[in-house]
XYZ file of C-alpha atoms in Angstrom:
673
model
C 14.661 -79.420 54.405
C 11.453 -77.543 53.653
C 9.458 -75.538 56.209
C 6.950 -78.370 56.697
C 9.844 -80.721 57.492
C 11.115 -78.379 60.208
C 7.615 -78.071 61.674
C 7.148 -81.851 61.636
C 10.556 -82.394 63.224
C 9.781 -79.835 65.936
C 6.377 -81.323 66.799
C 7.626 -84.911 66.986
C 10.648 -83.783 69.018
C 8.395 -82.026 71.545
C 6.182 -85.091 71.987
C 9.218 -87.336 72.348
C 10.889 -84.975 74.816
C 7.749 -84.875 76.961
C 7.556 -88.687 76.993
C 11.216 -88.933 78.005
C 10.644 -86.349 80.747
C 7.788 -88.423 82.184
C 10.021 -91.500 82.268
C 13.107 -89.792 83.632
C 11.551 -87.453 86.200
C 8.761 -89.592 87.661
C 9.600 -90.629 91.219
C 7.168 -92.664 93.295
C 4.049 -92.052 91.191
C 2.530 -94.469 88.675
C 4.165 -94.470 85.239
C 2.381 -96.089 82.325
C 4.303 -98.148 79.745
C 2.622 -96.172 76.986
C 5.127 -93.350 77.618
C 7.972 -95.722 76.740
C 6.133 -96.559 73.529
C 5.513 -92.907 72.622
C 9.147 -91.970 73.273
C 10.303 -94.891 71.121
C 8.006 -94.090 68.181
C 9.050 -90.437 68.203
C 12.775 -91.114 68.166
C 12.360 -93.841 65.515
C 10.376 -91.452 63.316
C 13.003 -88.724 63.586
C 15.836 -91.159 62.909
C 14.232 -92.768 59.856
C 12.607 -89.687 58.326
C 15.549 -87.324 58.703
C 18.819 -89.000 59.729
C 18.611 -91.979 57.373
C 17.714 -89.609 54.516
C 20.772 -87.469 55.315
C 23.061 -90.518 55.308
C 21.641 -92.022 52.129
C 21.361 -88.927 49.944
C 23.856 -86.455 51.398
C 26.712 -88.752 52.386
C 26.425 -91.643 49.926
C 24.315 -90.048 47.174
C 22.238 -93.158 46.469
C 20.798 -93.249 42.956
C 18.377 -95.745 41.456
C 20.104 -95.330 38.096
C 23.082 -97.269 39.473
C 22.650 -101.019 38.818
C 22.818 -103.107 41.993
C 24.783 -106.380 42.346
C 21.510 -108.340 42.089
C 21.233 -107.147 38.482
C 24.940 -107.042 37.597
C 25.694 -110.573 38.829
C 22.274 -112.237 38.563
C 22.765 -116.030 38.882
C 19.470 -117.362 40.345
C 21.402 -118.646 43.391
C 22.782 -115.808 45.527
C 22.276 -112.723 43.336
C 18.543 -112.279 42.757
C 16.650 -108.927 42.448
C 14.023 -109.040 45.187
C 10.915 -107.036 45.983
C 11.823 -104.466 48.643
C 9.168 -105.694 51.102
C 10.228 -109.315 50.681
C 13.842 -108.228 51.187
C 12.869 -106.161 54.223
C 11.184 -109.282 55.597
C 14.260 -111.407 54.897
C 16.644 -108.824 56.352
C 14.568 -108.129 59.448
C 14.013 -111.834 60.065
C 17.726 -112.554 59.574
C 19.028 -109.885 61.941
C 16.365 -110.338 64.628
C 17.615 -113.139 66.808
C 17.832 -113.760 70.519
C 19.400 -110.414 71.381
C 16.370 -108.070 71.313
C 14.298 -110.623 73.248
C 16.840 -111.768 75.824
C 19.212 -108.830 76.386
C 16.672 -106.164 77.451
C 14.919 -108.632 79.781
C 18.191 -109.413 81.555
C 19.148 -105.731 81.681
C 15.820 -104.839 83.335
C 17.313 -105.857 86.695
C 19.031 -102.436 86.696
C 15.713 -100.600 86.239
C 13.691 -99.513 83.236
C 15.481 -96.212 82.551
C 19.132 -97.140 81.698
C 18.189 -99.924 79.311
C 15.415 -97.958 77.614
C 17.695 -94.976 76.972
C 20.460 -97.116 75.485
C 18.082 -99.142 73.303
C 16.646 -95.978 71.731
C 19.700 -93.731 71.493
C 22.093 -96.553 70.644
C 19.865 -97.847 67.856
C 19.175 -94.547 66.094
C 22.729 -93.171 66.272
C 24.785 -96.373 66.053
C 22.920 -99.611 65.303
C 20.755 -98.332 62.433
C 23.684 -96.354 61.047
C 25.950 -99.402 61.031
C 23.378 -101.602 59.310
C 22.550 -99.144 56.538
C 26.092 -97.902 55.929
C 27.554 -101.409 55.677
C 24.694 -102.373 53.338
C 25.464 -99.394 51.083
C 29.211 -100.100 51.070
C 28.719 -103.777 50.270
C 26.203 -102.932 47.551
C 28.642 -100.470 45.989
C 31.359 -103.130 46.104
C 29.384 -105.845 44.325
C 27.951 -107.538 47.419
C 31.329 -108.127 49.043
C 31.513 -109.383 52.616
C 32.686 -107.253 55.509
C 35.997 -109.120 55.507
C 36.612 -108.357 51.836
C 35.681 -104.720 52.394
C 38.124 -104.543 55.301
C 40.863 -105.995 53.113
C 40.289 -103.385 50.401
C 40.088 -100.468 52.832
C 42.689 -101.478 55.444
C 45.120 -103.546 53.393
C 45.988 -107.250 53.365
C 46.953 -107.530 57.047
C 43.919 -105.641 58.328
C 41.671 -107.616 55.999
C 43.049 -110.984 57.099
C 42.724 -110.064 60.791
C 39.172 -108.868 60.174
C 38.195 -112.091 58.408
C 39.538 -114.213 61.265
C 37.737 -112.078 63.854
C 34.482 -112.046 61.895
C 34.346 -115.775 61.250
C 35.286 -116.905 64.756
C 32.888 -114.421 66.354
C 30.111 -115.540 64.020
C 30.555 -119.141 65.202
C 29.941 -118.085 68.821
C 26.966 -115.922 67.864
C 25.260 -118.705 65.912
C 25.851 -121.232 68.699
C 24.203 -118.984 71.299
C 21.278 -118.126 69.019
C 20.706 -121.811 68.319
C 20.946 -122.564 72.038
C 18.109 -120.153 72.813
C 15.947 -121.942 70.228
C 16.760 -125.311 71.781
C 15.821 -124.032 75.244
C 12.522 -122.632 73.939
C 11.460 -125.725 71.934
C 12.707 -128.555 74.154
C 9.829 -130.856 75.147
C 7.375 -128.563 73.298
C 5.558 -130.478 70.515
C 3.341 -127.524 69.641
C 6.270 -125.208 69.059
C 8.393 -127.832 67.303
C 5.641 -128.771 64.824
C 4.716 -125.177 64.019
C 8.333 -124.162 63.472
C 8.947 -127.254 61.312
C 5.946 -126.412 59.109
C 7.429 -123.032 58.187
C 9.982 -124.883 56.040
C 7.631 -126.542 53.480
C 5.353 -123.486 53.505
C 8.314 -121.232 52.677
C 9.557 -123.533 49.898
C 6.122 -123.483 48.253
C 6.129 -119.682 48.472
C 9.592 -119.515 46.921
C 8.663 -121.752 43.993
C 5.481 -119.729 43.382
C 7.115 -116.272 43.608
C 10.165 -117.066 41.501
C 8.928 -119.669 38.977
C 5.143 -120.109 38.759
C 4.110 -116.447 39.102
C 7.318 -114.366 39.243
C 6.829 -111.282 41.373
C 3.390 -112.304 42.685
C 4.220 -111.316 46.242
C 0.632 -110.661 47.356
C -0.631 -114.125 46.404
C 2.287 -115.867 48.091
C 1.938 -113.648 51.146
C -1.733 -114.515 51.618
C -0.999 -118.227 51.212
C 1.921 -118.040 53.650
C -0.064 -116.162 56.273
C -3.062 -118.516 56.115
C -0.854 -121.625 56.074
C 1.107 -120.340 59.063
C -2.069 -119.666 61.069
C -3.420 -123.134 60.207
C -0.151 -124.762 61.262
C -0.317 -122.887 64.573
C -3.838 -124.213 65.172
C -2.892 -127.768 64.184
C 0.211 -127.514 66.364
C -1.910 -126.993 69.439
C -4.031 -130.054 68.527
C -0.880 -132.131 68.017
C 0.420 -131.071 71.431
C -2.765 -132.304 73.139
C -2.825 -135.663 71.315
C -0.515 -138.117 73.135
C 0.393 -140.056 69.970
C 1.307 -137.083 67.781
C 2.825 -135.176 70.695
C 5.329 -137.984 71.198
C 6.623 -137.593 67.629
C 7.308 -133.869 68.014
C 8.523 -133.930 71.605
C 12.286 -133.671 71.216
C 15.062 -133.500 73.789
C 17.665 -130.739 73.750
C 20.366 -132.891 72.038
C 17.836 -133.995 69.387
C 16.820 -130.416 68.710
C 20.473 -129.382 68.483
C 21.088 -131.982 65.766
C 17.918 -130.949 63.913
C 18.941 -127.277 63.934
C 22.437 -128.125 62.655
C 20.898 -130.072 59.748
C 18.530 -127.195 58.979
C 21.377 -124.674 59.030
C 23.337 -126.787 56.547
C 20.383 -127.140 54.156
C 19.578 -123.413 54.319
C 23.189 -122.646 53.418
C 23.467 -124.905 50.365
C 19.995 -124.539 48.795
C 19.283 -121.609 46.417
C 18.410 -118.489 48.400
C 15.040 -118.101 46.646
C 13.900 -121.642 47.553
C 14.134 -121.588 51.354
C 16.061 -118.736 52.953
C 14.348 -115.607 51.589
C 10.729 -116.879 51.553
C 11.015 -118.498 54.995
C 12.406 -115.311 56.496
C 9.655 -113.324 54.776
C 7.068 -115.769 56.137
C 8.499 -115.568 59.637
C 8.232 -111.797 59.473
C 4.430 -112.127 59.470
C 4.610 -113.773 62.874
C 7.393 -111.529 64.135
C 6.047 -108.124 63.159
C 2.449 -109.193 63.711
C 3.165 -110.213 67.291
C 5.219 -107.096 68.026
C 2.449 -104.870 66.640
C -0.073 -106.779 68.765
C 2.027 -106.133 71.873
C 2.265 -102.439 70.989
C -1.514 -102.242 70.534
C -1.954 -104.071 73.830
C 0.270 -101.517 75.566
C -1.752 -98.649 74.068
C -5.046 -100.242 75.101
C -4.262 -101.255 78.687
C -1.292 -98.965 79.431
C 0.265 -101.408 81.933
C 1.994 -99.826 84.897
C 5.777 -99.923 84.970
C 6.400 -101.661 88.292
C 10.182 -101.923 88.157
C 11.954 -98.841 89.623
C 13.648 -96.456 87.202
C 17.019 -97.437 88.687
C 17.442 -100.356 91.086
C 20.125 -100.934 93.697
C 21.733 -103.460 91.352
C 22.625 -100.678 88.904
C 24.590 -99.046 91.712
C 26.248 -101.976 93.494
C 26.690 -104.255 90.458
C 25.636 -107.292 92.485
C 22.441 -108.248 90.666
C 21.054 -111.783 90.843
C 20.370 -112.016 87.092
C 23.915 -111.071 86.074
C 26.842 -109.553 87.949
C 28.627 -106.392 86.938
C 28.404 -102.608 87.016
C 26.090 -100.597 84.803
C 29.128 -99.525 82.780
C 30.171 -101.492 80.821
C 28.001 -104.579 81.393
C 24.578 -103.074 80.666
C 25.649 -102.425 77.075
C 27.016 -105.874 76.293
C 23.976 -107.440 77.959
C 21.442 -105.540 75.834
C 23.654 -106.095 72.771
C 21.470 -106.558 69.664
C 18.589 -104.364 70.827
C 20.755 -101.256 70.360
C 23.788 -102.260 68.269
C 24.638 -105.643 66.816
C 27.778 -106.615 64.972
C 25.984 -109.649 63.579
C 23.811 -107.309 61.508
C 26.857 -106.098 59.593
C 27.351 -109.659 58.347
C 23.805 -109.779 56.965
C 24.191 -106.261 55.535
C 27.331 -107.465 53.732
C 26.087 -111.018 53.155
C 22.734 -111.954 51.683
C 20.927 -108.575 51.614
C 23.261 -106.603 49.271
C 23.036 -109.481 46.769
C 19.234 -109.254 46.727
C 18.565 -105.503 46.769
C 16.763 -104.287 43.654
C 17.312 -100.509 43.820
C 19.772 -98.349 45.728
C 16.995 -96.314 47.354
C 15.780 -99.458 49.145
C 18.738 -99.270 51.537
C 16.817 -96.979 53.892
C 13.912 -99.368 54.350
C 16.051 -102.504 54.487
C 19.076 -101.253 56.458
C 17.900 -98.443 58.728
C 14.275 -99.602 58.886
C 15.219 -103.203 59.614
C 17.250 -102.176 62.659
C 14.446 -99.907 63.869
C 12.251 -103.006 63.777
C 14.719 -104.926 65.936
C 15.083 -102.045 68.391
C 11.292 -101.857 68.643
C 11.247 -105.550 69.559
C 13.778 -104.768 72.301
C 11.521 -102.006 73.637
C 8.595 -104.446 73.712
C 10.774 -106.933 75.608
C 11.742 -104.231 78.098
C 8.091 -103.274 78.623
C 7.137 -106.931 79.122
C 9.871 -107.291 81.758
C 9.321 -104.090 83.732
C 5.498 -104.161 83.714
C 5.313 -107.393 85.719
C 5.787 -107.382 89.487
C 9.533 -107.091 90.235
C 9.238 -110.058 92.597
C 7.958 -112.223 89.745
C 10.657 -110.878 87.413
C 13.459 -111.831 89.805
C 11.848 -115.213 90.563
C 11.914 -116.080 86.850
C 15.337 -114.699 85.937
C 17.439 -115.416 89.040
C 19.286 -118.762 89.176
C 18.533 -121.253 91.946
C 21.931 -120.526 93.471
C 20.661 -117.001 94.239
C 17.054 -117.593 95.347
C 16.843 -121.284 96.267
C 14.801 -124.086 94.761
C 11.435 -123.694 96.528
C 8.843 -120.931 96.305
C 9.253 -120.286 100.022
C 13.020 -119.800 99.749
C 12.592 -117.665 96.647
C 9.915 -115.408 98.129
C 11.951 -114.827 101.289
C 15.145 -114.008 99.388
C 13.489 -111.736 96.830
C 11.469 -109.937 99.499
C 14.731 -109.220 101.363
C 15.842 -107.208 98.310
C 12.800 -104.958 98.717
C 10.596 -106.644 96.081
C 7.848 -108.306 98.113
C 6.355 -111.526 96.731
C 4.562 -114.472 98.366
C 4.915 -118.212 97.679
C 1.219 -118.329 96.821
C 1.636 -115.722 94.053
C 4.493 -117.703 92.484
C 2.524 -120.961 92.599
C -0.612 -119.306 91.225
C 1.180 -117.821 88.212
C 2.815 -121.169 87.412
C -0.620 -122.829 87.371
C -2.076 -120.099 85.188
C 0.574 -120.553 82.465
C 0.320 -124.350 82.836
C 3.928 -124.810 83.912
C 5.210 -126.799 86.878
C 7.210 -123.827 88.100
C 8.335 -120.397 86.980
C 11.348 -120.316 89.293
C 14.779 -119.807 87.724
C 13.581 -119.967 84.127
C 16.730 -118.095 83.167
C 17.679 -116.936 79.700
C 15.221 -114.059 79.253
C 12.789 -115.846 76.909
C 10.372 -117.200 79.573
C 10.233 -113.815 81.305
C 9.384 -112.097 78.023
C 6.706 -114.708 77.318
C 5.078 -114.278 80.737
C 5.246 -110.479 80.538
C 3.690 -110.515 77.081
C 0.988 -112.970 78.196
C 0.112 -110.780 81.193
C -0.385 -107.766 78.892
C -2.633 -109.707 76.479
C -4.556 -111.302 79.363
C -5.707 -107.841 80.475
C -7.561 -107.618 77.160
C -8.790 -111.194 76.653
C -9.017 -112.323 80.279
C -6.791 -114.500 82.452
C -8.402 -117.684 81.109
C -6.237 -117.304 77.979
C -3.033 -116.586 79.882
C -1.615 -120.068 79.178
C -2.420 -119.748 75.471
C -0.653 -116.404 75.194
C 2.350 -117.722 77.126
C 2.846 -120.704 74.816
C 2.179 -118.563 71.763
C 4.953 -116.225 72.921
C 7.356 -119.150 73.310
C 6.562 -120.188 69.726
C 7.028 -116.601 68.560
C 10.464 -116.463 70.162
C 11.571 -119.749 68.606
C 10.534 -118.676 65.095
C 12.036 -115.248 65.718
C 15.459 -116.632 66.541
C 15.645 -119.569 64.143
C 15.531 -117.306 61.093
C 18.868 -115.850 62.185
C 20.471 -119.284 62.132
C 19.837 -119.937 58.444
C 21.032 -116.554 57.174
C 23.964 -116.555 59.604
C 25.154 -119.956 58.421
C 24.996 -118.855 54.798
C 26.921 -115.686 55.631
C 29.441 -117.831 57.523
C 29.906 -119.871 54.367
C 30.637 -116.678 52.391
C 33.154 -115.495 54.976
C 34.925 -118.845 55.143
C 35.176 -118.867 51.350
C 36.708 -115.393 51.473
C 39.142 -116.498 54.176
C 40.215 -119.704 52.432
C 40.273 -117.869 49.110
C 43.437 -116.102 50.321
C 45.186 -119.474 50.021
C 43.160 -121.383 47.387
C 41.564 -119.327 44.614
C 38.937 -122.010 43.903
C 37.158 -121.133 47.161
C 36.273 -117.690 45.811
C 33.667 -119.165 43.459
C 30.323 -118.831 45.287
C 28.582 -120.909 42.605
C 30.807 -124.001 43.011
C 28.620 -126.693 44.601
C 31.561 -128.650 46.006
C 33.025 -125.566 47.682
C 29.557 -124.662 48.908
C 29.111 -128.063 50.568
C 32.581 -128.079 52.152
C 32.413 -124.571 53.640
C 28.809 -125.039 54.804
C 29.739 -128.276 56.575
C 32.738 -126.690 58.317
C 30.596 -123.761 59.451
C 27.704 -125.786 60.900
C 30.121 -128.257 62.497
C 31.938 -125.368 64.218
C 28.917 -123.644 65.728
C 27.287 -127.040 66.291
C 30.152 -127.970 68.636
C 29.565 -124.917 70.850
C 25.803 -125.498 70.660
C 26.179 -129.030 71.986
C 28.533 -127.788 74.702
C 25.860 -125.316 75.766
C 23.150 -128.006 75.724
C 25.053 -130.220 78.187
C 26.354 -127.306 80.288
C 25.184 -127.608 83.956
C 24.615 -123.847 84.151
C 22.128 -124.043 81.305
C 24.465 -122.739 78.599
C 23.036 -119.216 78.472
C 24.784 -118.096 81.668
C 28.084 -119.465 80.374
C 27.919 -118.302 76.759
C 25.849 -115.077 76.867
C 28.618 -112.825 78.270
C 30.988 -114.055 75.549
C 28.169 -113.563 73.029
C 27.692 -109.953 74.133
C 31.402 -109.149 74.032
C 31.918 -110.821 70.654
C 28.857 -109.199 69.118
C 29.746 -105.690 70.279
C 33.391 -106.080 69.216
C 32.154 -107.071 65.775
C 30.041 -103.899 65.674
C 33.141 -101.920 66.655
C 35.040 -103.479 63.779
C 32.233 -102.820 61.284
C 31.894 -99.160 62.289
C 35.685 -98.752 62.137
C 35.875 -100.186 58.622
C 32.953 -97.985 57.546
C 34.759 -94.911 58.894
C 37.863 -95.741 56.857
C 35.707 -96.226 53.748
C 34.110 -92.807 54.208
C 37.540 -91.175 54.550
C 38.902 -93.079 51.548
C 35.957 -91.987 49.384
C 36.903 -88.371 50.031
C 34.143 -87.510 52.501
C 36.151 -87.298 55.688
C 33.944 -84.473 56.964
C 31.236 -87.088 57.529
C 33.522 -89.568 59.310
C 31.986 -88.580 62.670
C 28.805 -90.377 61.608
C 30.406 -93.801 62.134
C 33.589 -92.708 63.917
C 31.906 -91.507 67.120
C 29.820 -94.687 67.577
C 32.938 -96.742 66.836
C 34.866 -94.865 69.541
C 32.100 -95.363 72.124
C 31.738 -99.048 71.264
C 35.477 -99.675 71.414
C 35.912 -98.080 74.861
C 32.886 -99.843 76.318
C 33.366 -103.287 74.809
C 37.117 -103.595 75.202
C 36.679 -102.607 78.860
C 33.993 -105.278 79.277
C 36.125 -107.890 77.541
C 39.110 -107.241 79.782
C 36.971 -107.269 82.927
C 35.316 -110.560 81.969
C 38.763 -112.132 81.798
C 40.595 -110.655 84.810
C 37.861 -109.534 87.236
C 38.475 -111.074 90.694
C 34.763 -111.819 91.323
C 34.011 -115.433 90.339
C 30.564 -114.393 89.080
C 32.130 -111.942 86.627
C 35.630 -113.070 85.665
C 36.145 -116.249 83.642
C 39.534 -116.969 85.233
C 38.273 -116.233 88.742
C 35.423 -118.702 88.284
C 37.816 -121.353 86.949
C 40.113 -120.907 89.988
C 37.172 -121.018 92.420
C 35.749 -124.196 90.904
C 39.202 -125.807 90.808
C 39.536 -125.144 94.554
C 36.116 -126.700 95.151
C 37.184 -129.808 93.224
C 40.407 -130.119 95.213
C 38.456 -129.716 98.470
C 35.855 -132.284 97.420
C 32.949 -129.854 97.953
C 31.271 -129.348 94.592
C 28.595 -126.615 94.309
C 24.977 -127.847 93.895
C 24.859 -127.023 90.158
C 27.823 -129.325 89.405
C 26.779 -133.011 89.602
C 30.246 -134.588 89.266
C 33.980 -133.942 89.082
C 33.923 -134.778 85.385
C 31.366 -132.041 84.735
C 33.379 -129.628 86.885
C 36.447 -130.176 84.715
C 34.353 -129.453 81.599
C 33.102 -126.205 83.126
C 36.649 -125.203 84.079
C 37.803 -125.937 80.531
C 34.906 -123.831 79.237
C 35.955 -120.928 81.459
C 39.489 -121.048 80.098
C 38.203 -121.283 76.514
C 35.979 -118.240 77.120
C 38.914 -116.324 78.634
C 41.185 -117.176 75.703
C 38.550 -116.290 73.103
C 37.682 -112.986 74.800
C 41.379 -112.093 74.988
C 41.945 -112.963 71.331
C 38.888 -111.000 70.219
C 39.906 -107.896 72.172
C 43.501 -108.102 70.924
C 42.591 -108.618 67.259
C 39.929 -105.897 67.171
C 42.372 -103.513 68.896
C 44.915 -104.258 66.161
C 42.293 -103.555 63.491
C 41.451 -100.227 65.173
C 45.121 -99.168 65.263
C 45.506 -100.250 61.643
C 42.450 -98.188 60.716
C 43.810 -95.101 62.475
C 47.115 -95.530 60.607
C 45.301 -95.760 57.260
C 43.166 -92.690 58.025
C 46.148 -90.564 59.091
C 48.131 -91.712 56.053
C 45.242 -90.885 53.713
C 44.733 -87.420 55.225
C 48.463 -86.617 55.006
C 48.514 -87.720 51.376
C 45.615 -85.428 50.576
C 47.313 -82.511 52.336
C 50.484 -83.127 50.347
C 48.508 -83.365 47.098
C 46.640 -80.153 47.883
């Protein structure tokens, strides 16, 4: 680095350190959310400007003279050279799902400090590294999937195990992401119409950018932005008209079917026609809204009202989710810091679209910074509202009761004073019947975001900002479904290709249709199970989602470490090896605890035994309407326990296999030397 680089690094580090000191050392006095924002921007700047440059040019020696897979295998279907900003939009939209919106909100019950630290440090040193490194490796290997890379680096057994783990985990991830969309759009004609309109708008953009005026990104971008804003305006009019509102008011099962159909179409259509332009279009809304929130935080500097560390971080008995800070905080935040799902996008659609090798920094590292920044905004939205309101929204009825009086009394007993009148008033202001027990994280983020904007525009627009935030979340998450389904199709083709060579042809329409159908049918089953689940689906599936997602990140970082050793740069193996070690210890511990923990609110098996006893005694809990439903919940608990056990066992085998390969490679080099 040059002298000016050292000076810049020192100045930014000092500002960031001061912001962290304000957050960590403040006790009792008012702390503004702007310090969280400053700390985040400083650490993101250092990570992108210096660390990503080191990884790209020192470790992997990226060179724009090397032709990328998009040029080498150009086929107008999957391999298409794409403008770096369009690809950044596609990649960011594809990786940014429910995790950065939901996870940090749920984790806020432990206080603002633990979650904020993990989101920032975890992203810069692990999440961003994973995304960019896997993207580089896949690009260097012709756009191969993570499973294929694992097979080449670990051998046939390790590769087969990795493919099985990756595909089955992906099914769970897609089901949970789709479930969050269903919960956000159910009975919401405004949101449903606006999200639906992004499909034809995106297809028109794709046709224009790739066929009418190839490369005319600016024209298509302006059209997409204006069309999206118009559809948002029309969507509000449709929601207020009883005749049109009826058409776009869909139940949860109807929305589930619609999302399954969309996922199938996005998987089989050419990537330039729907997937890439729609993700790029959605990025306008995503990044635009996040930037607006950041500006709002700078302008009003809302007070952080949640304590730095709450009693629930110490006793592990929180109402939002049960479990100790270690390891459950990490699997709850999930995507906001590290996400295994990202490795599938980085070895799925993105490496097949990248135009130049130097674009990996913007797309891989920069894309994950964008997601982590969303997580920080979600954390600020959660911790800047009154803690009593936060717990009223995110705690289930079994914890706080079903009336505002019961809720206010229970929450006040925890030390977070709130009155029934305040809860009723806020519900009226956002034009909802109630805000009690709106679990899942999304409603809390929407209310927190609306409260920040309302300080600028006035409380009269609070309802508008709330419903806009719900729409933002739905669009945010849905873009992960389309890319994830397409990646699932690639992985299934790789898996079946071990037995039937015809499945290895990505351009075969028949194979495309078969593997896409199997993929959407698989995650569609778990989606429907979540829709009809009496606990709302999120409570049942989110812990498994967090475990599966973090185990997938562990696998990706492990495979990347082996690749670095195999390429003769073992001295840099710490770059992915240390995050892999941390992730493996944390996530395997969480997976085991979720299976065998004796507390029914933590352990899958304990909950199944408890509910079975209730059934035999004839005293069903209030959330379970019938014995038939109870048996379905018990079956779901056992399925979750089995899946968590299988995931932990298979990833552990991959880790041991990786260690064997690394030791063998190092011994061979010593012998050769």
